[in-house]
Coordinates of C-alpha atoms in Angstrom, one line a residue:
Chain A
X1 CA -23.6 35.2 -2.2
X2 CA -21.7 36.9 0.6
X3 CA -22.9 40.2 -0.6
X4 CA -26.5 39.1 -0.4
X5 CA -25.8 37.6 3.0
X6 CA -24.6 40.8 4.6
X7 CA -27.4 42.9 2.9
X8 CA -30.2 40.8 4.4
X9 CA -28.6 39.6 7.6
X10 CA -29.4 42.9 9.3
X11 CA -26.4 43.0 11.6
X12 CA -23.5 40.8 12.5
X13 CA -25.5 37.9 13.8
X14 CA -28.8 38.2 12.0
X15 CA -31.4 35.7 10.9
X16 CA -29.4 34.3 8.0
X17 CA -26.3 33.9 9.9
X18 CA -28.2 32.2 12.7
X19 CA -29.8 29.7 10.3
X20 CA -26.5 29.1 8.6
X21 CA -25.0 28.3 12.0
X22 CA -27.9 25.9 12.7
X23 CA -27.4 24.1 9.4
X24 CA -23.7 23.7 10.1
X25 CA -24.3 22.3 13.6
X26 CA -26.9 19.9 12.3
X27 CA -24.7 18.8 9.4
X28 CA -21.8 18.1 11.7
X29 CA -24.1 16.1 14.1
X30 CA -25.4 14.0 11.2
X31 CA -21.8 13.3 10.1
X32 CA -20.8 12.3 13.6
X33 CA -23.8 10.0 13.9
X34 CA -23.1 8.3 10.6
X35 CA -19.4 7.9 11.6
X36 CA -20.4 6.4 14.9
X37 CA -22.9 4.1 13.3
X38 CA -20.3 2.8 10.8
X39 CA -17.6 2.3 13.5
X40 CA -19.9 0.6 15.9
X41 CA -21.1 -1.6 13.1
X42 CA -17.5 -2.6 12.2
X43 CA -16.3 -2.8 15.8
X44 CA -19.0 -5.3 16.9
X45 CA -17.2 -7.9 14.8
X46 CA -13.8 -7.3 16.3
X47 CA -14.1 -9.8 19.1
X48 CA -15.6 -12.5 17.0
X49 CA -13.8 -15.9 16.4
X50 CA -11.8 -15.4 19.6
X51 CA -11.1 -18.9 20.8
X52 CA -12.7 -20.0 24.0
X53 CA -16.1 -21.4 23.1
X54 CA -14.6 -24.7 22.0
X55 CA -12.4 -27.0 24.0
X56 CA -9.1 -25.2 24.0
X57 CA -6.9 -27.8 25.7
X58 CA -5.2 -30.1 23.3
X59 CA -3.6 -33.5 24.0
X60 CA -0.3 -33.4 22.2
X61 CA 0.7 -37.0 23.1
X62 CA 2.6 -39.2 25.6
X63 CA 5.7 -37.7 27.2
X64 CA 7.8 -40.6 25.9
X65 CA 6.9 -39.8 22.3
X66 CA 9.0 -36.7 22.2
X67 CA 12.8 -37.1 22.3
X68 CA 14.9 -34.3 24.0
X69 CA 16.1 -31.7 21.5
X70 CA 13.3 -32.3 18.9
X71 CA 10.4 -30.2 17.6
X72 CA 7.0 -31.6 16.7
X73 CA 4.3 -29.7 14.8
X74 CA 0.8 -30.0 16.3
X75 CA -1.4 -28.7 13.4
X76 CA -4.7 -28.9 15.2
X77 CA -3.3 -26.5 17.9
X78 CA -1.3 -24.3 15.5
X79 CA 1.8 -24.7 17.6
X80 CA 5.1 -26.6 17.9
X81 CA 5.9 -28.8 20.8
X82 CA 9.6 -28.3 21.5
X83 CA 11.3 -30.7 23.9
X84 CA 14.4 -29.0 25.3
X85 CA 17.7 -30.9 25.7
X86 CA 17.1 -30.8 29.5
X87 CA 13.7 -32.6 29.0
X88 CA 11.4 -29.5 29.5
X89 CA 8.4 -28.9 27.2
X90 CA 7.7 -25.6 25.4
X91 CA 4.6 -25.0 23.3
X92 CA 5.7 -22.4 20.7
X93 CA 3.2 -20.5 18.6
X94 CA 3.9 -21.0 14.9
X95 CA 3.1 -17.3 14.2
X96 CA 6.2 -15.1 13.6
X97 CA 6.3 -12.2 16.1
X98 CA 7.4 -9.9 13.3
X99 CA 4.5 -9.8 10.8
X100 CA 2.4 -12.9 11.4
X101 CA 3.7 -15.4 8.9
X102 CA 3.8 -19.1 9.7
X103 CA 7.2 -20.2 10.7
X104 CA 8.5 -23.7 9.7
X105 CA 11.1 -25.7 11.7
X106 CA 14.3 -26.3 9.8
X107 CA 15.7 -29.6 10.9
X108 CA 19.2 -29.0 9.3
X109 CA 19.7 -25.6 10.8
X110 CA 18.1 -26.5 14.0
X111 CA 16.1 -23.2 13.9
X112 CA 12.7 -21.8 13.0
X113 CA 13.2 -19.7 9.8
X114 CA 10.5 -17.3 8.8
X115 CA 9.9 -17.3 5.0
X116 CA 8.6 -13.7 5.0
X117 CA 11.3 -11.5 6.3
X118 CA 14.0 -14.0 7.2
X119 CA 13.8 -13.9 11.0
X120 CA 15.1 -17.0 12.7
X121 CA 14.4 -18.5 16.2
X122 CA 16.2 -21.0 18.3
X123 CA 14.7 -24.2 19.8
X124 CA 13.5 -22.2 22.8
X125 CA 11.9 -19.6 20.5
X126 CA 14.5 -16.9 21.1
X127 CA 15.4 -14.6 18.2
X128 CA 18.6 -15.6 16.5
X129 CA 18.5 -13.2 13.6
X130 CA 16.2 -10.2 13.1
X131 CA 14.0 -8.4 12.2
X132 CA 11.6 -10.1 14.7
X133 CA 11.3 -8.0 17.8
X134 CA 10.6 -10.7 20.4
X135 CA 10.7 -14.5 20.9
X136 CA 7.9 -16.7 19.7
X137 CA 4.8 -16.7 21.9
X138 CA 4.2 -19.7 24.1
X139 CA 1.1 -21.6 25.3
X140 CA 0.8 -23.0 28.8
X141 CA 1.8 -26.7 29.0
X142 CA 0.7 -29.2 31.6
X143 CA 1.8 -32.8 32.1
X144 CA -0.8 -35.0 33.6
X145 CA -0.4 -38.8 34.0
X146 CA 2.4 -38.9 31.4
X147 CA 0.3 -36.9 28.9
X148 CA 1.3 -33.5 27.5
X149 CA -1.6 -31.1 27.4
X150 CA -1.5 -27.6 25.9
X151 CA -4.0 -24.8 26.5
X152 CA -4.3 -22.9 23.2
X153 CA -6.8 -20.3 24.5
X154 CA -4.3 -17.5 24.7
X155 CA -0.7 -17.1 23.6
X156 CA 1.7 -15.6 26.1
X157 CA 4.1 -12.9 25.1
X158 CA 7.6 -12.9 26.6
X159 CA 10.8 -10.9 26.2
X160 CA 13.3 -13.7 26.6
X161 CA 13.5 -17.4 27.4
X162 CA 13.5 -18.3 31.1
X163 CA 13.9 -21.8 32.4
X164 CA 10.6 -21.7 34.3
X165 CA 8.6 -21.2 31.0
X166 CA 9.2 -24.9 30.2
X167 CA 7.0 -27.6 31.8
X168 CA 8.9 -30.4 33.4
X169 CA 8.0 -33.8 34.7
Chain B
X1 CA -28.6 15.8 -35.5
X2 CA -26.8 19.0 -35.2
X3 CA -28.3 19.7 -31.8
X4 CA -27.2 16.3 -30.4
X5 CA -23.7 16.8 -31.7
X6 CA -23.6 20.2 -30.1
X7 CA -24.8 18.6 -26.9
X8 CA -21.8 16.1 -26.9
X9 CA -19.4 19.0 -27.5
X10 CA -21.0 20.9 -24.6
X11 CA -20.7 17.9 -22.3
X12 CA -17.0 17.5 -23.2
X13 CA -16.5 21.2 -22.5
X14 CA -17.9 20.7 -19.0
X15 CA -14.8 18.7 -18.2
X16 CA -12.4 20.7 -20.4
X17 CA -11.7 24.4 -20.8
X18 CA -13.0 25.8 -24.1
X19 CA -9.5 26.6 -25.3
X20 CA -6.1 25.6 -24.0
X21 CA -2.6 27.2 -24.6
X22 CA -1.1 25.8 -27.7
X23 CA 2.1 24.8 -25.9
X24 CA 0.2 22.4 -23.6
X25 CA -1.0 19.9 -26.1
X26 CA 2.5 18.9 -26.9
X27 CA 2.7 15.2 -26.0
X28 CA 6.1 15.4 -24.4
X29 CA 4.9 18.0 -21.9
X30 CA 2.4 15.6 -20.2
X31 CA 3.1 12.3 -21.9
X32 CA -0.7 11.8 -21.7
X33 CA -0.3 10.2 -18.2
X34 CA -3.5 11.7 -16.8
X35 CA -5.5 10.6 -19.8
X36 CA -3.9 7.1 -19.5
X37 CA -5.0 6.9 -15.9
X38 CA -8.5 7.8 -16.8
X39 CA -8.5 5.2 -19.7
X40 CA -7.2 2.5 -17.3
X41 CA -9.8 3.4 -14.7
X42 CA -12.5 3.0 -17.4
X43 CA -11.2 -0.4 -18.3
X44 CA -11.1 -1.4 -14.7
X45 CA -14.8 -0.4 -14.2
X46 CA -15.9 -2.3 -17.3
X47 CA -13.9 -5.5 -16.6
X48 CA -14.7 -5.2 -12.9
X49 CA -18.4 -5.2 -13.6
X50 CA -18.0 -8.4 -15.6
X51 CA -15.9 -10.1 -12.9
X52 CA -18.6 -9.2 -10.3
X53 CA -21.1 -11.4 -12.2
X54 CA -18.9 -14.4 -11.5
X55 CA -17.0 -13.8 -8.3
X56 CA -18.6 -14.9 -5.0
X57 CA -17.2 -13.3 -1.8
X58 CA -17.3 -16.3 0.6
X59 CA -14.4 -18.3 2.0
X60 CA -15.8 -21.5 0.5
X61 CA -16.5 -20.2 -3.0
X62 CA -14.1 -17.3 -3.7
X63 CA -11.2 -19.4 -4.9
X64 CA -13.4 -21.7 -6.9
X65 CA -15.2 -18.9 -8.6
X66 CA -12.0 -17.3 -9.8
X67 CA -10.8 -20.7 -11.0
X68 CA -14.1 -21.2 -12.8
X69 CA -13.3 -18.0 -14.9
X70 CA -10.7 -19.9 -16.8
X71 CA -12.6 -23.1 -17.1
X72 CA -16.3 -22.3 -17.7
X73 CA -16.5 -18.9 -19.1
X74 CA -15.4 -18.0 -22.7
X75 CA -12.6 -15.5 -22.5
X76 CA -13.2 -15.3 -18.8
X77 CA -9.5 -15.4 -17.9
X78 CA -8.8 -12.8 -20.5
X79 CA -11.2 -10.4 -18.7
X80 CA -9.4 -11.1 -15.5
X81 CA -6.1 -10.5 -17.2
X82 CA -7.3 -7.1 -18.5
X83 CA -8.4 -6.2 -15.0
X84 CA -5.1 -7.3 -13.5
X85 CA -2.9 -5.6 -16.2
X86 CA -4.9 -2.4 -16.0
X87 CA -4.7 -2.3 -12.2
X88 CA -0.9 -2.8 -12.3
X89 CA -0.4 -0.3 -15.1
X90 CA -2.6 2.2 -13.3
X91 CA -0.3 2.1 -10.2
X92 CA 2.7 2.8 -12.5
X93 CA 0.9 5.5 -14.5
X94 CA -0.4 7.3 -11.4
X95 CA 3.1 7.4 -9.8
X96 CA 4.6 8.8 -13.0
X97 CA 1.7 11.3 -13.3
X98 CA 2.6 12.6 -9.8
X99 CA 6.2 12.8 -10.8
X100 CA 5.4 14.7 -14.0
X101 CA 3.2 17.1 -12.1
X102 CA 6.1 17.9 -9.6
X103 CA 8.8 18.1 -12.3
X104 CA 6.9 20.5 -14.5
X105 CA 6.1 22.8 -11.6
X106 CA 2.3 22.1 -11.6
X107 CA 1.6 22.3 -7.9
X108 CA 2.0 26.1 -7.5
X109 CA -0.7 28.6 -6.6
X110 CA -4.1 27.7 -8.2
X111 CA -3.2 24.0 -8.2
X112 CA -2.5 23.3 -4.6
X113 CA -5.9 21.7 -3.8
X114 CA -5.6 19.6 -6.9
X115 CA -2.2 18.3 -5.8
X116 CA -3.8 17.1 -2.6
X117 CA -6.7 15.5 -4.4
X118 CA -4.2 13.8 -6.7
X119 CA -2.4 12.4 -3.6
X120 CA -5.7 11.1 -2.3
X121 CA -6.3 9.5 -5.7
X122 CA -2.9 7.8 -5.5
X123 CA -3.7 6.4 -2.1
X124 CA -7.1 5.2 -3.5
X125 CA -5.5 3.5 -6.5
X126 CA -3.0 1.7 -4.2
X127 CA -5.7 0.5 -1.7
X128 CA -7.9 -0.5 -4.7
X129 CA -5.0 -2.6 -6.0
X130 CA -4.4 -4.1 -2.6
X131 CA -7.9 -4.9 -1.6
X132 CA -8.4 -6.6 -5.0
X133 CA -5.3 -8.7 -4.2
X134 CA -7.1 -10.6 -1.3
X135 CA -10.2 -11.5 -3.3
X136 CA -9.0 -14.6 -5.1
X137 CA -8.2 -16.1 -1.6
X138 CA -5.1 -17.9 -2.8
X139 CA -1.8 -18.3 -1.0
X140 CA -0.5 -15.0 -2.5
X141 CA -3.5 -13.1 -1.3
X142 CA -3.8 -14.7 2.2
X143 CA -0.2 -14.0 3.2
X144 CA 0.1 -10.6 1.7
X145 CA -3.0 -9.6 3.8
X146 CA -1.6 -11.4 6.9
X147 CA 1.6 -9.4 6.7
X148 CA -0.2 -6.1 6.0
X149 CA -2.6 -6.6 8.9
X150 CA 0.2 -7.4 11.2
X151 CA 2.0 -4.2 10.0
X152 CA -1.1 -2.2 10.8
X153 CA -1.0 -3.5 14.4
X154 CA 2.4 -1.7 14.9
X155 CA 0.8 1.7 14.5
X156 CA 1.1 3.3 18.0
X157 CA -2.0 3.8 20.1
X158 CA -4.8 2.7 17.7
X159 CA -3.0 0.0 15.7
X160 CA -4.4 -3.0 17.3
X161 CA -7.9 -1.5 17.3
X162 CA -7.7 -0.6 13.7
X163 CA -6.4 -4.1 12.8
X164 CA -9.4 -5.7 14.7
X165 CA -11.9 -3.5 12.8
X166 CA -10.4 -4.0 9.4
X167 CA -9.8 -7.7 9.9
X168 CA -13.3 -8.1 11.5
X169 CA -12.1 -10.4 14.3
X170 CA -8.9 -11.7 15.9
X171 CA -8.1 -13.8 12.8
X172 CA -8.2 -13.4 9.1
X173 CA -11.4 -15.0 7.9
X174 CA -14.8 -14.4 6.3
X175 CA -15.2 -10.9 7.9
X176 CA -11.9 -9.8 6.4
X177 CA -12.9 -11.0 3.0
X178 CA -16.3 -9.2 3.3
X179 CA -14.6 -6.0 4.4
X180 CA -12.1 -6.1 1.5
X181 CA -14.8 -7.0 -0.9
X182 CA -17.0 -4.0 0.1
X183 CA -14.0 -1.7 0.0
X184 CA -12.9 -2.9 -3.4
X185 CA -16.3 -2.9 -5.2
X186 CA -18.1 0.0 -3.5
X187 CA -16.3 2.3 -1.2
X188 CA -13.1 2.8 -3.3
X189 CA -14.7 3.0 -6.8
X190 CA -17.3 5.5 -5.4
X191 CA -14.7 7.7 -3.8
X192 CA -12.5 7.5 -6.9
X193 CA -15.3 8.7 -9.1
X194 CA -16.1 11.7 -7.0
X195 CA -12.5 12.7 -6.6
X196 CA -11.7 12.2 -10.3
X197 CA -14.5 14.6 -11.3
X198 CA -13.2 17.1 -8.8
X199 CA -9.6 16.6 -10.1
X200 CA -10.7 17.2 -13.8
X201 CA -12.8 20.2 -12.9
X202 CA -9.9 21.8 -11.0
X203 CA -7.6 21.4 -14.0
X204 CA -10.3 23.1 -16.1
X205 CA -10.5 25.9 -13.5
X206 CA -6.8 26.4 -13.6
X207 CA -7.1 26.9 -17.4
X208 CA -5.8 23.5 -18.6
X209 CA -2.4 22.1 -18.1
X210 CA 0.5 24.1 -16.7
X211 CA 2.2 26.2 -19.5
X212 CA 5.4 28.0 -19.9
X213 CA 5.2 31.8 -19.8
X214 CA 6.0 33.1 -23.3
X215 CA 7.3 36.6 -22.4
X216 CA 5.1 39.5 -23.4
X217 CA 3.5 37.7 -26.2
X218 CA 0.0 36.6 -25.2
X219 CA -0.5 32.9 -25.0
X220 CA -1.6 31.3 -28.3
X221 CA -4.8 29.4 -27.4
X222 CA -6.5 26.8 -29.6
X223 CA -9.9 25.2 -29.2
X224 CA -10.3 22.0 -27.3
X225 CA -12.8 20.4 -29.7
X226 CA -11.3 18.9 -31.9
X227 CA -7.6 19.6 -31.2
X228 CA -7.2 18.2 -27.7
X229 CA -10.0 15.7 -27.9
X230 CA -8.5 14.0 -31.0
X231 CA -5.1 13.7 -29.2
X232 CA -6.8 12.3 -26.0
X233 CA -8.6 9.7 -28.1
X234 CA -5.4 8.7 -29.9
X235 CA -3.6 8.1 -26.6
X236 CA -6.6 6.4 -25.0
X237 CA -7.4 4.0 -27.9
X238 CA -3.7 3.0 -28.3
X239 CA -3.5 2.3 -24.6
X240 CA -6.7 0.1 -24.7
X241 CA -5.3 -1.8 -27.7
X242 CA -2.0 -2.3 -25.8
X243 CA -3.7 -3.5 -22.6
X244 CA -5.9 -6.0 -24.5
X245 CA -2.9 -7.3 -26.3
X246 CA -0.8 -7.6 -23.1
X247 CA -3.6 -9.4 -21.4
X248 CA -3.4 -12.2 -23.9
X249 CA 0.1 -13.2 -22.7
X250 CA 0.4 -11.8 -19.2
X251 CA -1.6 -14.2 -16.9
X252 CA -2.9 -12.9 -13.6
X253 CA -1.4 -15.2 -11.0
X254 CA -3.5 -17.8 -9.1
X255 CA -1.6 -20.0 -6.6
X256 CA -3.1 -22.8 -4.5
X257 CA -6.0 -22.0 -2.2
X258 CA -5.1 -20.1 0.9
X259 CA -3.5 -22.3 3.6
X260 CA -3.2 -20.6 7.0
X261 CA -0.7 -23.2 8.1
X262 CA 2.0 -22.6 5.5
X263 CA 3.6 -19.4 4.3
X264 CA 5.1 -19.8 0.8
X265 CA 8.9 -19.2 0.7
X266 CA 9.5 -16.4 0.0
X267 CA 6.3 -14.6 0.8
X268 CA 6.4 -11.3 -1.0
X269 CA 4.1 -8.2 -0.9
X270 CA 2.6 -7.0 -4.2
X271 CA 5.3 -5.3 -6.2
X272 CA 4.1 -1.7 -5.4
X273 CA 4.6 -2.4 -1.7
X274 CA 8.0 -4.1 -2.1
X275 CA 9.8 -0.9 -1.4
X276 CA 8.0 -0.9 2.0
X277 CA 8.8 -4.6 2.4
X278 CA 12.5 -3.9 1.8
X279 CA 12.3 -1.3 4.6
X280 CA 10.7 -4.0 6.9
X281 CA 13.9 -6.1 6.5
X282 CA 16.1 -3.3 7.7
X283 CA 14.0 -1.2 10.1
X284 CA 12.0 -1.7 13.2
X285 CA 8.4 -2.4 12.1
X286 CA 7.0 0.8 13.8
X287 CA 9.3 2.8 11.6
X288 CA 9.0 0.8 8.4
X289 CA 5.3 0.5 8.5
X290 CA 4.3 3.7 10.2
X291 CA 6.8 6.5 10.8
X292 CA 8.5 6.5 7.3
X293 CA 5.3 6.3 5.2
X294 CA 3.7 9.0 7.5
X295 CA 6.7 11.3 7.1
X296 CA 6.8 10.8 3.3
X297 CA 3.1 11.4 3.0
X298 CA 3.2 14.6 5.1
X299 CA 6.2 15.9 3.2
X300 CA 4.3 15.4 -0.1
X301 CA 1.1 17.0 1.3
X302 CA 3.0 20.1 2.6
X303 CA 5.1 20.5 -0.5
X304 CA 2.9 23.0 -2.3
X305 CA 2.5 25.2 0.8
X306 CA 6.2 25.9 1.1
X307 CA 6.8 29.3 -0.6
X308 CA 8.7 29.1 -3.9
X309 CA 8.8 25.3 -3.9
X310 CA 7.4 24.9 -7.4
X311 CA 9.6 25.0 -10.5
X312 CA 8.7 27.5 -13.2
X313 CA 5.6 26.0 -14.8
X314 CA 5.5 24.0 -18.1
X315 CA 9.2 23.3 -18.5
X316 CA 10.5 19.9 -17.5
X317 CA 13.0 20.3 -14.5
X318 CA 12.6 24.1 -14.8
X319 CA 15.6 24.4 -17.2
X320 CA 18.4 22.4 -18.9
X321 CA 20.7 22.8 -15.8
X322 CA 17.7 21.6 -13.7
X323 CA 17.6 18.5 -15.9
X324 CA 21.2 17.7 -15.2
X325 CA 20.7 18.3 -11.5
X326 CA 17.8 15.9 -11.5
X327 CA 19.9 13.2 -13.2
X328 CA 22.6 13.7 -10.6
X329 CA 20.1 13.5 -7.8
X330 CA 18.6 10.3 -9.2
X331 CA 22.0 8.7 -9.5
X332 CA 23.1 9.7 -6.0
X333 CA 19.8 8.5 -4.5
X334 CA 20.0 5.2 -6.3
X335 CA 23.6 4.6 -5.3
X336 CA 22.9 5.5 -1.6
X337 CA 20.0 3.0 -1.6
X338 CA 22.1 0.2 -3.1
X339 CA 24.9 0.9 -0.7
X340 CA 22.6 1.0 2.4
X341 CA 20.9 -2.3 1.4
X342 CA 24.3 -4.1 0.8
X343 CA 25.9 -2.7 4.0
X344 CA 22.9 -3.6 6.2
X345 CA 22.7 -7.1 4.6
X346 CA 26.4 -7.7 5.5
X347 CA 25.7 -6.6 9.1
X348 CA 22.6 -8.8 9.4
X349 CA 24.5 -12.1 10.1
X350 CA 23.5 -14.8 12.6
X351 CA 24.2 -13.9 16.1
X352 CA 23.5 -10.2 15.5
X353 CA 19.8 -10.3 16.4
X354 CA 17.5 -7.5 17.1
X355 CA 18.7 -6.1 20.4
X356 CA 16.5 -4.6 23.0
X357 CA 17.5 -1.2 21.7
X358 CA 16.2 -2.0 18.2
X359 CA 13.9 1.0 18.3
X360 CA 16.9 3.2 18.6
X361 CA 19.4 1.3 16.3
X362 CA 16.9 0.4 13.7
X363 CA 14.5 3.3 14.0
X364 CA 15.6 6.6 15.4
X365 CA 19.2 6.5 14.1
X366 CA 18.3 5.7 10.4
X367 CA 15.5 8.3 10.5
X368 CA 17.8 11.0 11.8
X369 CA 20.4 10.0 9.3
X370 CA 18.0 10.3 6.4
X371 CA 16.9 13.8 7.7
X372 CA 20.5 14.9 8.0
X373 CA 21.4 13.7 4.5
X374 CA 18.3 15.3 2.9
X375 CA 19.0 18.5 4.9
X376 CA 22.7 18.5 4.0
X377 CA 21.9 17.9 0.3
X378 CA 19.4 20.8 0.3
X379 CA 21.8 23.1 2.1
X380 CA 24.7 22.4 -0.3
X381 CA 22.5 23.1 -3.3
X382 CA 21.0 26.3 -2.0
X383 CA 24.0 27.8 -0.2
X384 CA 27.0 26.4 -1.9
X385 CA 25.8 25.8 -5.5
X386 CA 23.4 28.8 -5.6
X387 CA 20.4 26.8 -6.8
X388 CA 16.9 28.1 -6.3
X389 CA 14.8 26.6 -3.5
X390 CA 12.5 24.9 -6.1
X391 CA 15.5 23.2 -7.7
X392 CA 16.8 22.0 -4.4
X393 CA 13.3 20.7 -3.5
X394 CA 13.1 18.9 -6.8
X395 CA 16.5 17.3 -6.3
X396 CA 15.5 15.9 -2.9
X397 CA 12.2 14.7 -4.4
X398 CA 13.9 13.0 -7.3
X399 CA 16.5 11.4 -5.0
X400 CA 13.7 10.1 -2.8
X401 CA 11.8 8.6 -5.7
X402 CA 15.0 7.0 -7.0
X403 CA 15.5 5.4 -3.6
X404 CA 12.0 4.0 -3.6
X405 CA 12.5 2.6 -7.1
X406 CA 15.7 0.9 -6.1
X407 CA 14.2 -0.6 -3.0
X408 CA 11.2 -1.9 -5.1
X409 CA 13.6 -3.4 -7.7
X410 CA 15.6 -5.1 -5.0
X411 CA 12.5 -6.5 -3.5
X412 CA 11.1 -7.7 -6.8
X413 CA 14.2 -9.1 -8.4
X414 CA 16.9 -9.7 -5.9
X415 CA 15.2 -11.3 -2.9
X416 CA 15.0 -15.1 -2.9
X417 CA 14.1 -17.7 -0.3
X418 CA 14.0 -16.4 3.3
X419 CA 14.5 -12.9 1.8
X420 CA 18.2 -13.4 1.2
X421 CA 19.8 -11.3 -1.5
X422 CA 20.2 -13.4 -4.7
X423 CA 20.7 -12.8 -8.4
X424 CA 17.3 -12.5 -10.2
X425 CA 17.9 -15.7 -12.3
X426 CA 18.3 -17.7 -9.1
X427 CA 15.3 -16.2 -7.3
X428 CA 12.1 -18.2 -7.1
X429 CA 8.6 -17.1 -6.4
X430 CA 7.2 -13.7 -7.4
X431 CA 4.2 -11.7 -6.9
X432 CA 3.3 -10.5 -10.4

């Protein structure tokens, strides 16, 4: 093939070489277009089912319903409402910060223990044992007229527990 | 009649050489692993086509349609079991085939491209297995996919983007199921077929399997039809019989329907990823899910391009002393892995959380340690024990494989609730 090429090409950059170059460029362009098509097709679905269209503020209950030092699961908001010993409220995401498993509250141990890779978190969501890299995410809590309301639109990341993260009466 | 028979022979010879060296049809050279992989792939295509007739890829119907297999369709669950058994055996056979290729020196010149295609096929087999894992939409499937998608998010720079694309949204849902379904029934089988044909053709181009040089005597060659074909048929048919039999007793698991609110305890990866899962317990996720698999993959890819890295062809371990070296390397690798798991488990007590310098302590330090160990082992073998480079490379490879096997066994048999180390007879919950 290469022999034929050089015989008919008539020089270093002849007709055949030119057309071969054109085909290569066109082929690569077609490949790039198809790749772009596929990726934009898939990427259009990335932002779907982001919460926000629906009512994202959830009423967890009356302040008096939560004793200090307890954790209550709020399934419709996918979070735990933790009442700290000092009376503050924290809404903790139930998703483990390591690899996304759902973390149950273990009453006996007084900790959240992840069933997937064994991370555990304290009442305030701080990491007690690894391998989780950061504390449980939180949702903003507001207290209005004795009612605890949690905004589940977007979980907030944090590096450690600070007293001002908890909502107080 | 004669013409049609001739045509079948010709067709076979398009995928085989006309003759092969006599020494290469010995079963204990290749253990028929490549042929087994092809047979299992065939079974997977057949049973997969049947399952496609019943399975419905929607959140509402997926779980019910898999359940219906056992209830409404005669032998339906048997078909699913054959698919499941073949898929799991294929993962084992492919890994052993890779090891066989390396240990009989079959990645040298003339076979480099085929080594790379083989690695791509291994990746395809594992992704096929894993994408199939999600389809029943039970608890096993849902949480394995949750964990793997989260692991994907740890890839630097493009991780979150990749996760969003593959997941088809911010949460695992219908788009995720559709993506995995299309990958499992179209993209992966299609790519697999193309690469398989290329794989066979390159073996044919290389003149059949790798064979030992026989001094000055010219290689004794025998014709493929019928000598090799009969042997291939014997291995293939025995394997089919074995899988059909196995599928009568080994039920493919189906837990309760997926429940995004509750992870089962323990939640384990499919067994072929439990080596990685074990790494996730000990290393920072960026290293367990990205850096180490990447380094391992790159090392395997580059292996054939290192000069003199292939053993003399056609002899297991290169020689008898090579065989003893491999046994030692496997033992050392296995012991190191057990020691590392036990030592780190003792360290991982309450109060010793992941510190802010986790990237360093549980990422950079172990990685450097592994590099130093592998380098020191290699140096000792080449400089102090006068081994050839190929033998030293083989020893490192065998040790690495032994480590992976030990980590997988620990993950499968010795991890109980909350991933604590337990004895196998006390562990609950599995993934097979």
